[in-house]
JSON list of C-alpha atoms in Angstrom, two decimals:
[
{"chain": "A", "resi": 27, "resn": "UNK", "atom": "CA", "xyz": [3.73, 24.24, 15.46]},
{"chain": "A", "resi": 28, "resn": "UNK", "atom": "CA", "xyz": [3.03, 23.23, 12.13]},
{"chain": "A", "resi": 29, "resn": "UNK", "atom": "CA", "xyz": [-0.61, 24.58, 11.59]},
{"chain": "A", "resi": 30, "resn": "UNK", "atom": "CA", "xyz": [0.07, 27.61, 10.93]},
{"chain": "A", "resi": 31, "resn": "UNK", "atom": "CA", "xyz": [1.97, 26.91, 7.83]},
{"chain": "A", "resi": 32, "resn": "UNK", "atom": "CA", "xyz": [-0.15, 23.52, 6.68]},
{"chain": "A", "resi": 33, "resn": "UNK", "atom": "CA", "xyz": [-2.96, 24.95, 6.32]},
{"chain": "A", "resi": 34, "resn": "UNK", "atom": "CA", "xyz": [-1.28, 27.62, 3.71]},
{"chain": "A", "resi": 35, "resn": "UNK", "atom": "CA", "xyz": [0.69, 24.68, 1.34]},
{"chain": "A", "resi": 36, "resn": "UNK", "atom": "CA", "xyz": [-3.54, 22.41, 2.31]},
{"chain": "A", "resi": 37, "resn": "UNK", "atom": "CA", "xyz": [-5.39, 23.32, -0.60]},
{"chain": "A", "resi": 38, "resn": "UNK", "atom": "CA", "xyz": [-2.10, 22.84, -3.46]},
{"chain": "A", "resi": 39, "resn": "UNK", "atom": "CA", "xyz": [-2.88, 19.36, -2.72]},
{"chain": "A", "resi": 40, "resn": "UNK", "atom": "CA", "xyz": [-6.25, 19.01, -3.02]},
{"chain": "A", "resi": 41, "resn": "UNK", "atom": "CA", "xyz": [-7.25, 19.04, -6.80]},
{"chain": "A", "resi": 42, "resn": "UNK", "atom": "CA", "xyz": [-5.30, 14.87, -7.31]},
{"chain": "A", "resi": 43, "resn": "UNK", "atom": "CA", "xyz": [-7.82, 13.47, -4.05]},
{"chain": "A", "resi": 44, "resn": "UNK", "atom": "CA", "xyz": [-11.10, 14.22, -5.95]},
{"chain": "A", "resi": 45, "resn": "UNK", "atom": "CA", "xyz": [-11.13, 10.28, -8.10]},
{"chain": "A", "resi": 46, "resn": "UNK", "atom": "CA", "xyz": [-10.39, 9.59, -4.12]},
{"chain": "A", "resi": 47, "resn": "UNK", "atom": "CA", "xyz": [-13.22, 11.44, -2.06]},
{"chain": "A", "resi": 48, "resn": "UNK", "atom": "CA", "xyz": [-14.98, 9.33, -6.26]},
{"chain": "A", "resi": 49, "resn": "UNK", "atom": "CA", "xyz": [-15.11, 6.61, -4.69]},
{"chain": "A", "resi": 50, "resn": "UNK", "atom": "CA", "xyz": [-16.07, 6.77, -2.12]},
{"chain": "A", "resi": 51, "resn": "UNK", "atom": "CA", "xyz": [-13.03, 8.38, 0.71]},
{"chain": "A", "resi": 52, "resn": "UNK", "atom": "CA", "xyz": [-13.90, 11.60, 3.13]},
{"chain": "A", "resi": 53, "resn": "UNK", "atom": "CA", "xyz": [-10.75, 13.39, 1.70]},
{"chain": "A", "resi": 54, "resn": "UNK", "atom": "CA", "xyz": [-12.32, 16.78, 3.60]},
{"chain": "A", "resi": 55, "resn": "UNK", "atom": "CA", "xyz": [-9.44, 20.00, 3.91]},
{"chain": "A", "resi": 56, "resn": "UNK", "atom": "CA", "xyz": [-6.80, 19.82, 6.07]},
{"chain": "A", "resi": 57, "resn": "UNK", "atom": "CA", "xyz": [-8.59, 20.48, 9.40]},
{"chain": "A", "resi": 58, "resn": "UNK", "atom": "CA", "xyz": [-5.35, 22.01, 11.62]},
{"chain": "A", "resi": 59, "resn": "UNK", "atom": "CA", "xyz": [-4.42, 19.07, 13.66]},
{"chain": "A", "resi": 60, "resn": "UNK", "atom": "CA", "xyz": [-1.24, 18.06, 13.99]},
{"chain": "A", "resi": 61, "resn": "UNK", "atom": "CA", "xyz": [-1.42, 13.82, 13.26]},
{"chain": "A", "resi": 62, "resn": "UNK", "atom": "CA", "xyz": [1.60, 13.10, 12.21]},
{"chain": "A", "resi": 63, "resn": "UNK", "atom": "CA", "xyz": [4.32, 11.99, 15.29]},
{"chain": "A", "resi": 64, "resn": "UNK", "atom": "CA", "xyz": [8.29, 13.29, 15.60]},
{"chain": "A", "resi": 65, "resn": "UNK", "atom": "CA", "xyz": [9.40, 9.88, 15.78]},
{"chain": "A", "resi": 66, "resn": "UNK", "atom": "CA", "xyz": [12.10, 9.12, 18.75]},
{"chain": "A", "resi": 67, "resn": "UNK", "atom": "CA", "xyz": [13.21, 6.81, 20.88]},
{"chain": "A", "resi": 68, "resn": "UNK", "atom": "CA", "xyz": [10.60, 7.55, 23.85]},
{"chain": "A", "resi": 69, "resn": "UNK", "atom": "CA", "xyz": [8.02, 6.58, 21.81]},
{"chain": "A", "resi": 70, "resn": "UNK", "atom": "CA", "xyz": [8.45, 4.15, 18.85]},
{"chain": "A", "resi": 71, "resn": "UNK", "atom": "CA", "xyz": [7.28, 1.17, 20.37]},
{"chain": "A", "resi": 72, "resn": "UNK", "atom": "CA", "xyz": [3.70, 2.41, 21.53]},
{"chain": "A", "resi": 73, "resn": "UNK", "atom": "CA", "xyz": [2.98, 3.76, 18.28]},
{"chain": "A", "resi": 74, "resn": "UNK", "atom": "CA", "xyz": [4.06, 0.88, 17.00]},
{"chain": "A", "resi": 75, "resn": "UNK", "atom": "CA", "xyz": [1.56, -1.04, 19.15]},
{"chain": "A", "resi": 76, "resn": "UNK", "atom": "CA", "xyz": [-1.32, 1.64, 19.02]},
{"chain": "A", "resi": 77, "resn": "UNK", "atom": "CA", "xyz": [-1.82, 1.00, 15.25]},
{"chain": "A", "resi": 78, "resn": "UNK", "atom": "CA", "xyz": [-2.42, -1.51, 12.56]},
{"chain": "A", "resi": 79, "resn": "UNK", "atom": "CA", "xyz": [0.18, -0.04, 10.64]},
{"chain": "A", "resi": 80, "resn": "UNK", "atom": "CA", "xyz": [1.93, 2.89, 10.99]},
{"chain": "A", "resi": 81, "resn": "UNK", "atom": "CA", "xyz": [3.96, 4.90, 7.86]},
{"chain": "A", "resi": 82, "resn": "UNK", "atom": "CA", "xyz": [7.08, 6.84, 8.42]},
{"chain": "A", "resi": 83, "resn": "UNK", "atom": "CA", "xyz": [9.26, 8.70, 7.11]},
{"chain": "A", "resi": 84, "resn": "UNK", "atom": "CA", "xyz": [12.68, 8.52, 7.28]},
{"chain": "A", "resi": 85, "resn": "UNK", "atom": "CA", "xyz": [14.27, 12.44, 6.12]},
{"chain": "A", "resi": 86, "resn": "UNK", "atom": "CA", "xyz": [17.21, 14.28, 6.08]},
{"chain": "A", "resi": 87, "resn": "UNK", "atom": "CA", "xyz": [17.55, 17.13, 8.88]},
{"chain": "A", "resi": 88, "resn": "UNK", "atom": "CA", "xyz": [15.03, 19.74, 8.04]},
{"chain": "A", "resi": 89, "resn": "UNK", "atom": "CA", "xyz": [16.53, 22.03, 5.37]},
{"chain": "A", "resi": 90, "resn": "UNK", "atom": "CA", "xyz": [17.33, 26.29, 6.04]},
{"chain": "A", "resi": 91, "resn": "UNK", "atom": "CA", "xyz": [17.65, 27.44, 2.46]},
{"chain": "A", "resi": 92, "resn": "UNK", "atom": "CA", "xyz": [13.38, 29.01, 1.96]},
{"chain": "A", "resi": 93, "resn": "UNK", "atom": "CA", "xyz": [13.17, 26.90, -1.06]},
{"chain": "A", "resi": 94, "resn": "UNK", "atom": "CA", "xyz": [14.05, 23.60, 0.55]},
{"chain": "A", "resi": 95, "resn": "UNK", "atom": "CA", "xyz": [12.04, 24.37, 3.38]},
{"chain": "A", "resi": 96, "resn": "UNK", "atom": "CA", "xyz": [8.41, 25.18, 1.82]},
{"chain": "A", "resi": 97, "resn": "UNK", "atom": "CA", "xyz": [9.27, 21.22, -0.27]},
{"chain": "A", "resi": 98, "resn": "UNK", "atom": "CA", "xyz": [9.75, 19.94, 3.45]},
{"chain": "A", "resi": 99, "resn": "UNK", "atom": "CA", "xyz": [6.68, 21.08, 4.90]},
{"chain": "A", "resi": 100, "resn": "UNK", "atom": "CA", "xyz": [4.89, 20.01, 1.27]},
{"chain": "A", "resi": 101, "resn": "UNK", "atom": "CA", "xyz": [5.52, 16.73, 2.33]},
{"chain": "A", "resi": 102, "resn": "UNK", "atom": "CA", "xyz": [4.68, 17.86, 5.89]},
{"chain": "A", "resi": 103, "resn": "UNK", "atom": "CA", "xyz": [1.23, 18.06, 4.93]},
{"chain": "A", "resi": 104, "resn": "UNK", "atom": "CA", "xyz": [0.76, 15.47, 2.50]},
{"chain": "A", "resi": 105, "resn": "UNK", "atom": "CA", "xyz": [1.65, 12.95, 5.92]},
{"chain": "A", "resi": 106, "resn": "UNK", "atom": "CA", "xyz": [-0.97, 14.80, 8.11]},
{"chain": "A", "resi": 107, "resn": "UNK", "atom": "CA", "xyz": [-3.44, 14.68, 5.24]},
{"chain": "A", "resi": 108, "resn": "UNK", "atom": "CA", "xyz": [-3.55, 11.09, 4.67]},
{"chain": "A", "resi": 109, "resn": "UNK", "atom": "CA", "xyz": [-3.30, 10.80, 7.88]},
{"chain": "A", "resi": 110, "resn": "UNK", "atom": "CA", "xyz": [-6.48, 12.53, 8.50]},
{"chain": "A", "resi": 111, "resn": "UNK", "atom": "CA", "xyz": [-7.59, 10.40, 5.96]},
{"chain": "A", "resi": 112, "resn": "UNK", "atom": "CA", "xyz": [-7.10, 7.50, 7.26]},
{"chain": "A", "resi": 113, "resn": "UNK", "atom": "CA", "xyz": [-6.95, 8.08, 11.20]},
{"chain": "A", "resi": 114, "resn": "UNK", "atom": "CA", "xyz": [-11.00, 6.04, 11.25]},
{"chain": "A", "resi": 115, "resn": "UNK", "atom": "CA", "xyz": [-8.29, 3.49, 9.60]},
{"chain": "A", "resi": 116, "resn": "UNK", "atom": "CA", "xyz": [-6.34, 3.38, 12.88]},
{"chain": "A", "resi": 117, "resn": "UNK", "atom": "CA", "xyz": [-2.93, 4.20, 10.45]},
{"chain": "A", "resi": 118, "resn": "UNK", "atom": "CA", "xyz": [-0.46, 5.97, 12.31]},
{"chain": "A", "resi": 119, "resn": "UNK", "atom": "CA", "xyz": [1.64, 8.36, 10.70]},
{"chain": "A", "resi": 120, "resn": "UNK", "atom": "CA", "xyz": [4.94, 9.79, 11.85]},
{"chain": "A", "resi": 121, "resn": "UNK", "atom": "CA", "xyz": [8.54, 11.01, 10.60]},
{"chain": "A", "resi": 122, "resn": "UNK", "atom": "CA", "xyz": [12.43, 10.11, 11.79]},
{"chain": "A", "resi": 123, "resn": "UNK", "atom": "CA", "xyz": [14.87, 12.55, 11.72]},
{"chain": "A", "resi": 124, "resn": "UNK", "atom": "CA", "xyz": [18.23, 11.00, 10.79]},
{"chain": "A", "resi": 125, "resn": "UNK", "atom": "CA", "xyz": [20.40, 12.92, 12.35]},
{"chain": "A", "resi": 126, "resn": "UNK", "atom": "CA", "xyz": [17.96, 13.84, 15.53]},
{"chain": "A", "resi": 127, "resn": "UNK", "atom": "CA", "xyz": [16.19, 9.85, 16.40]},
{"chain": "A", "resi": 128, "resn": "UNK", "atom": "CA", "xyz": [19.47, 8.27, 13.91]},
{"chain": "A", "resi": 129, "resn": "UNK", "atom": "CA", "xyz": [18.95, 5.69, 17.08]},
{"chain": "A", "resi": 130, "resn": "UNK", "atom": "CA", "xyz": [15.78, 4.57, 16.45]},
{"chain": "A", "resi": 131, "resn": "UNK", "atom": "CA", "xyz": [15.92, 4.42, 12.73]},
{"chain": "A", "resi": 132, "resn": "UNK", "atom": "CA", "xyz": [18.70, 1.42, 13.25]},
{"chain": "A", "resi": 133, "resn": "UNK", "atom": "CA", "xyz": [16.61, -0.18, 15.09]},
{"chain": "A", "resi": 134, "resn": "UNK", "atom": "CA", "xyz": [13.53, 0.25, 13.37]},
{"chain": "A", "resi": 135, "resn": "UNK", "atom": "CA", "xyz": [16.60, -0.57, 10.29]},
{"chain": "A", "resi": 136, "resn": "UNK", "atom": "CA", "xyz": [15.17, 2.64, 8.03]},
{"chain": "A", "resi": 137, "resn": "UNK", "atom": "CA", "xyz": [19.16, 3.39, 5.60]},
{"chain": "A", "resi": 138, "resn": "UNK", "atom": "CA", "xyz": [17.09, 5.51, 2.41]},
{"chain": "A", "resi": 139, "resn": "UNK", "atom": "CA", "xyz": [16.85, 9.32, 4.08]},
{"chain": "A", "resi": 140, "resn": "UNK", "atom": "CA", "xyz": [13.55, 10.22, 0.80]},
{"chain": "A", "resi": 141, "resn": "UNK", "atom": "CA", "xyz": [11.92, 6.69, 2.14]},
{"chain": "A", "resi": 142, "resn": "UNK", "atom": "CA", "xyz": [8.28, 5.43, 3.49]},
{"chain": "A", "resi": 143, "resn": "UNK", "atom": "CA", "xyz": [7.78, 2.72, 6.02]},
{"chain": "A", "resi": 144, "resn": "UNK", "atom": "CA", "xyz": [4.54, 0.89, 6.85]},
{"chain": "A", "resi": 145, "resn": "UNK", "atom": "CA", "xyz": [5.21, -1.40, 9.13]},
{"chain": "A", "resi": 146, "resn": "UNK", "atom": "CA", "xyz": [2.17, -3.74, 9.13]},
{"chain": "A", "resi": 147, "resn": "UNK", "atom": "CA", "xyz": [2.59, -6.83, 11.69]},
{"chain": "A", "resi": 148, "resn": "UNK", "atom": "CA", "xyz": [6.20, -8.74, 11.53]},
{"chain": "A", "resi": 149, "resn": "UNK", "atom": "CA", "xyz": [6.56, -6.91, 8.05]},
{"chain": "A", "resi": 150, "resn": "UNK", "atom": "CA", "xyz": [8.19, -4.02, 6.59]},
{"chain": "A", "resi": 151, "resn": "UNK", "atom": "CA", "xyz": [7.22, -2.61, 3.46]},
{"chain": "A", "resi": 152, "resn": "UNK", "atom": "CA", "xyz": [9.03, 0.61, 1.69]},
{"chain": "A", "resi": 153, "resn": "UNK", "atom": "CA", "xyz": [6.92, 2.73, -0.28]},
{"chain": "A", "resi": 154, "resn": "UNK", "atom": "CA", "xyz": [7.78, 3.66, -3.95]},
{"chain": "A", "resi": 155, "resn": "UNK", "atom": "CA", "xyz": [5.67, 5.54, -5.32]},
{"chain": "A", "resi": 156, "resn": "UNK", "atom": "CA", "xyz": [5.00, 8.67, -5.89]},
{"chain": "A", "resi": 157, "resn": "UNK", "atom": "CA", "xyz": [4.54, 10.45, -2.50]},
{"chain": "A", "resi": 158, "resn": "UNK", "atom": "CA", "xyz": [1.19, 12.47, -2.77]},
{"chain": "A", "resi": 159, "resn": "UNK", "atom": "CA", "xyz": [-1.43, 12.41, -0.53]},
{"chain": "A", "resi": 160, "resn": "UNK", "atom": "CA", "xyz": [-3.96, 10.17, -3.13]},
{"chain": "A", "resi": 161, "resn": "UNK", "atom": "CA", "xyz": [-1.79, 7.58, -3.96]},
{"chain": "A", "resi": 162, "resn": "UNK", "atom": "CA", "xyz": [-0.08, 7.19, -0.41]},
{"chain": "A", "resi": 163, "resn": "UNK", "atom": "CA", "xyz": [-4.19, 6.68, 0.81]},
{"chain": "A", "resi": 164, "resn": "UNK", "atom": "CA", "xyz": [-4.29, 4.25, -1.72]},
{"chain": "A", "resi": 165, "resn": "UNK", "atom": "CA", "xyz": [-1.54, 2.05, -1.58]},
{"chain": "A", "resi": 166, "resn": "UNK", "atom": "CA", "xyz": [-2.05, 1.94, 1.91]},
{"chain": "A", "resi": 167, "resn": "UNK", "atom": "CA", "xyz": [-5.74, 0.89, 1.47]},
{"chain": "A", "resi": 168, "resn": "UNK", "atom": "CA", "xyz": [-4.45, -2.35, -0.67]},
{"chain": "A", "resi": 169, "resn": "UNK", "atom": "CA", "xyz": [-2.69, -2.77, 2.38]},
{"chain": "A", "resi": 170, "resn": "UNK", "atom": "CA", "xyz": [-5.00, -3.58, 4.48]},
{"chain": "A", "resi": 171, "resn": "UNK", "atom": "CA", "xyz": [-6.28, -5.68, 1.89]},
{"chain": "A", "resi": 172, "resn": "UNK", "atom": "CA", "xyz": [-6.60, -9.52, 2.57]},
{"chain": "A", "resi": 173, "resn": "UNK", "atom": "CA", "xyz": [-3.34, -10.81, 0.63]},
{"chain": "A", "resi": 174, "resn": "UNK", "atom": "CA", "xyz": [-5.05, -13.81, -1.06]},
{"chain": "A", "resi": 175, "resn": "UNK", "atom": "CA", "xyz": [-8.63, -13.05, -2.72]},
{"chain": "A", "resi": 176, "resn": "UNK", "atom": "CA", "xyz": [-10.74, -16.07, -3.01]},
{"chain": "A", "resi": 177, "resn": "UNK", "atom": "CA", "xyz": [-12.76, -16.73, -5.87]},
{"chain": "A", "resi": 178, "resn": "UNK", "atom": "CA", "xyz": [-15.99, -18.63, -4.89]},
{"chain": "A", "resi": 179, "resn": "UNK", "atom": "CA", "xyz": [-18.67, -19.02, -7.99]},
{"chain": "A", "resi": 180, "resn": "UNK", "atom": "CA", "xyz": [-18.90, -18.01, -11.48]},
{"chain": "A", "resi": 181, "resn": "UNK", "atom": "CA", "xyz": [-19.24, -14.19, -11.06]},
{"chain": "A", "resi": 182, "resn": "UNK", "atom": "CA", "xyz": [-16.24, -13.59, -9.76]},
{"chain": "A", "resi": 183, "resn": "UNK", "atom": "CA", "xyz": [-14.68, -15.92, -11.66]},
{"chain": "A", "resi": 184, "resn": "UNK", "atom": "CA", "xyz": [-15.39, -14.05, -14.63]},
{"chain": "A", "resi": 185, "resn": "UNK", "atom": "CA", "xyz": [-14.29, -10.27, -12.69]},
{"chain": "A", "resi": 186, "resn": "UNK", "atom": "CA", "xyz": [-10.78, -12.19, -12.41]},
{"chain": "A", "resi": 187, "resn": "UNK", "atom": "CA", "xyz": [-10.60, -12.65, -16.12]},
{"chain": "A", "resi": 188, "resn": "UNK", "atom": "CA", "xyz": [-11.53, -8.68, -17.03]},
{"chain": "A", "resi": 189, "resn": "UNK", "atom": "CA", "xyz": [-8.91, -7.87, -15.18]},
{"chain": "A", "resi": 190, "resn": "UNK", "atom": "CA", "xyz": [-7.03, -8.11, -17.67]},
{"chain": "A", "resi": 191, "resn": "UNK", "atom": "CA", "xyz": [-4.78, -5.06, -17.55]},
{"chain": "A", "resi": 192, "resn": "UNK", "atom": "CA", "xyz": [-3.23, -6.64, -14.44]},
{"chain": "A", "resi": 193, "resn": "UNK", "atom": "CA", "xyz": [-0.87, -9.07, -13.09]},
{"chain": "A", "resi": 194, "resn": "UNK", "atom": "CA", "xyz": [-2.19, -11.90, -11.42]},
{"chain": "A", "resi": 195, "resn": "UNK", "atom": "CA", "xyz": [-1.27, -15.05, -9.67]},
{"chain": "A", "resi": 196, "resn": "UNK", "atom": "CA", "xyz": [-3.88, -17.00, -9.37]},
{"chain": "A", "resi": 197, "resn": "UNK", "atom": "CA", "xyz": [-4.01, -20.99, -7.39]},
{"chain": "A", "resi": 198, "resn": "UNK", "atom": "CA", "xyz": [-6.65, -23.84, -6.82]},
{"chain": "A", "resi": 199, "resn": "UNK", "atom": "CA", "xyz": [-6.03, -25.46, -3.37]},
{"chain": "A", "resi": 200, "resn": "UNK", "atom": "CA", "xyz": [-8.10, -27.70, -0.83]},
{"chain": "A", "resi": 201, "resn": "UNK", "atom": "CA", "xyz": [-8.82, -25.83, 2.02]},
{"chain": "A", "resi": 202, "resn": "UNK", "atom": "CA", "xyz": [-7.27, -22.83, 3.42]},
{"chain": "A", "resi": 203, "resn": "UNK", "atom": "CA", "xyz": [-5.96, -24.86, 6.77]},
{"chain": "A", "resi": 204, "resn": "UNK", "atom": "CA", "xyz": [-3.85, -26.16, 2.85]},
{"chain": "A", "resi": 205, "resn": "UNK", "atom": "CA", "xyz": [0.16, -26.49, 3.57]},
{"chain": "A", "resi": 206, "resn": "UNK", "atom": "CA", "xyz": [0.06, -25.48, 0.15]},
{"chain": "A", "resi": 207, "resn": "UNK", "atom": "CA", "xyz": [-2.43, -22.05, 0.56]},
{"chain": "A", "resi": 208, "resn": "UNK", "atom": "CA", "xyz": [-0.58, -21.41, 3.72]},
{"chain": "A", "resi": 209, "resn": "UNK", "atom": "CA", "xyz": [1.98, -21.38, 1.56]},
{"chain": "A", "resi": 210, "resn": "UNK", "atom": "CA", "xyz": [1.07, -19.89, -0.98]},
{"chain": "A", "resi": 211, "resn": "UNK", "atom": "CA", "xyz": [-0.75, -16.89, 1.28]},
{"chain": "A", "resi": 212, "resn": "UNK", "atom": "CA", "xyz": [2.60, -16.09, 2.34]},
{"chain": "A", "resi": 213, "resn": "UNK", "atom": "CA", "xyz": [4.21, -15.40, -0.93]},
{"chain": "A", "resi": 214, "resn": "UNK", "atom": "CA", "xyz": [1.27, -13.00, -1.44]},
{"chain": "A", "resi": 215, "resn": "UNK", "atom": "CA", "xyz": [2.25, -10.70, 1.80]},
{"chain": "A", "resi": 216, "resn": "UNK", "atom": "CA", "xyz": [5.64, -10.88, 0.10]},
{"chain": "A", "resi": 217, "resn": "UNK", "atom": "CA", "xyz": [4.58, -8.74, -2.99]},
{"chain": "A", "resi": 218, "resn": "UNK", "atom": "CA", "xyz": [1.29, -7.46, -1.99]},
{"chain": "A", "resi": 219, "resn": "UNK", "atom": "CA", "xyz": [0.13, -4.89, -3.05]},
{"chain": "A", "resi": 220, "resn": "UNK", "atom": "CA", "xyz": [2.32, -4.87, -6.06]},
{"chain": "A", "resi": 221, "resn": "UNK", "atom": "CA", "xyz": [1.28, -7.88, -7.70]},
{"chain": "A", "resi": 222, "resn": "UNK", "atom": "CA", "xyz": [-3.24, -9.53, -6.88]},
{"chain": "A", "resi": 223, "resn": "UNK", "atom": "CA", "xyz": [-3.03, -13.11, -5.91]},
{"chain": "A", "resi": 224, "resn": "UNK", "atom": "CA", "xyz": [-6.02, -14.86, -5.90]},
{"chain": "A", "resi": 225, "resn": "UNK", "atom": "CA", "xyz": [-6.97, -18.97, -4.66]},
{"chain": "A", "resi": 226, "resn": "UNK", "atom": "CA", "xyz": [-9.76, -21.28, -4.97]},
{"chain": "A", "resi": 227, "resn": "UNK", "atom": "CA", "xyz": [-11.29, -23.83, -2.85]},
{"chain": "A", "resi": 228, "resn": "UNK", "atom": "CA", "xyz": [-13.53, -25.39, -5.73]},
{"chain": "A", "resi": 229, "resn": "UNK", "atom": "CA", "xyz": [-13.19, -27.17, -8.27]},
{"chain": "A", "resi": 230, "resn": "UNK", "atom": "CA", "xyz": [-16.50, -25.55, -10.87]},
{"chain": "A", "resi": 231, "resn": "UNK", "atom": "CA", "xyz": [-14.30, -22.45, -11.00]},
{"chain": "A", "resi": 232, "resn": "UNK", "atom": "CA", "xyz": [-10.60, -24.37, -11.49]},
{"chain": "A", "resi": 233, "resn": "UNK", "atom": "CA", "xyz": [-11.87, -25.75, -13.90]},
{"chain": "A", "resi": 234, "resn": "UNK", "atom": "CA", "xyz": [-11.67, -22.88, -16.14]},
{"chain": "A", "resi": 235, "resn": "UNK", "atom": "CA", "xyz": [-8.77, -22.26, -15.65]},
{"chain": "A", "resi": 236, "resn": "UNK", "atom": "CA", "xyz": [-7.23, -25.62, -16.65]},
{"chain": "A", "resi": 237, "resn": "UNK", "atom": "CA", "xyz": [-6.43, -25.25, -13.19]},
{"chain": "A", "resi": 238, "resn": "UNK", "atom": "CA", "xyz": [-5.18, -28.58, -10.64]},
{"chain": "A", "resi": 239, "resn": "UNK", "atom": "CA", "xyz": [-5.09, -29.48, -7.08]},
{"chain": "A", "resi": 240, "resn": "UNK", "atom": "CA", "xyz": [-2.29, -27.16, -5.44]},
{"chain": "A", "resi": 241, "resn": "UNK", "atom": "CA", "xyz": [-1.53, -25.83, -9.24]},
{"chain": "A", "resi": 242, "resn": "UNK", "atom": "CA", "xyz": [-0.99, -22.17, -9.37]},
{"chain": "A", "resi": 243, "resn": "UNK", "atom": "CA", "xyz": [-0.65, -19.71, -12.44]},
{"chain": "A", "resi": 244, "resn": "UNK", "atom": "CA", "xyz": [0.08, -16.49, -13.57]},
{"chain": "A", "resi": 245, "resn": "UNK", "atom": "CA", "xyz": [-1.20, -14.42, -16.07]},
{"chain": "A", "resi": 246, "resn": "UNK", "atom": "CA", "xyz": [0.69, -11.32, -17.74]},
{"chain": "A", "resi": 247, "resn": "UNK", "atom": "CA", "xyz": [-1.20, -7.90, -18.45]},
{"chain": "A", "resi": 248, "resn": "UNK", "atom": "CA", "xyz": [-3.16, -8.32, -21.94]},
{"chain": "A", "resi": 249, "resn": "UNK", "atom": "CA", "xyz": [-1.74, -12.41, -21.85]},
{"chain": "A", "resi": 250, "resn": "UNK", "atom": "CA", "xyz": [-4.85, -13.08, -24.06]},
{"chain": "A", "resi": 251, "resn": "UNK", "atom": "CA", "xyz": [-4.43, -10.44, -27.01]},
{"chain": "A", "resi": 252, "resn": "UNK", "atom": "CA", "xyz": [-0.60, -10.90, -26.83]},
{"chain": "A", "resi": 253, "resn": "UNK", "atom": "CA", "xyz": [-0.93, -14.85, -27.82]},
{"chain": "A", "resi": 254, "resn": "UNK", "atom": "CA", "xyz": [-3.88, -14.15, -30.67]},
{"chain": "A", "resi": 255, "resn": "UNK", "atom": "CA", "xyz": [-2.47, -11.97, -32.03]},
{"chain": "A", "resi": 256, "resn": "UNK", "atom": "CA", "xyz": [0.81, -14.49, -32.38]},
{"chain": "A", "resi": 257, "resn": "UNK", "atom": "CA", "xyz": [-1.70, -16.73, -33.22]},
{"chain": "A", "resi": 258, "resn": "UNK", "atom": "CA", "xyz": [-3.18, -14.35, -36.56]},
{"chain": "A", "resi": 259, "resn": "UNK", "atom": "CA", "xyz": [0.24, -14.19, -37.60]},
{"chain": "A", "resi": 260, "resn": "UNK", "atom": "CA", "xyz": [1.40, -17.75, -37.75]},
{"chain": "A", "resi": 261, "resn": "UNK", "atom": "CA", "xyz": [2.14, -19.60, -40.88]}
]
């Protein structure tokens, strides 16, 4: 099994995880238990049904050169640490060998070696961030959130206004059963977690945002500051 060398490498991966521990996540040292599945034609359907989300690394066959073996082992450890932390969230992890499990890869639509794919409901999301345990865990936790955050009152609106360093999309709709809101939610799912989507059903919240019914607005990072600077430079 992988346990003996994973324990040796585990101490090298813990420093970047401290920030998550400070936020309340339980990020212990690796406990030696193998949680990452070797996905094949016999178990992939069961894995997809078992977990709320399934995170798969599509990789080339394990290398034979020692230096490349170490890198491969470190990658496995990243998945093991993430799997350990997210076990309580019912998020599963697996690895798919591009040669040995080519048939499964084709069925799942995996086509780029070294990529991580997340299966959630009927969606497949490709993770394109740095493959470290803390970054991957944050990404997956974001994916677990509702794709649209609802603004119900002035307090939540003020919090929204303070997010001036993020790309945001906000819309005003009649209710959660509205055809326009459902289309908005579907769009949000396609961009989650890269772009945050917000909605309100309250006229008192929509008014300060200058939104009319079924209207959507897009906020770029620091847009207000840029607009103010342009105004200041205008004759």
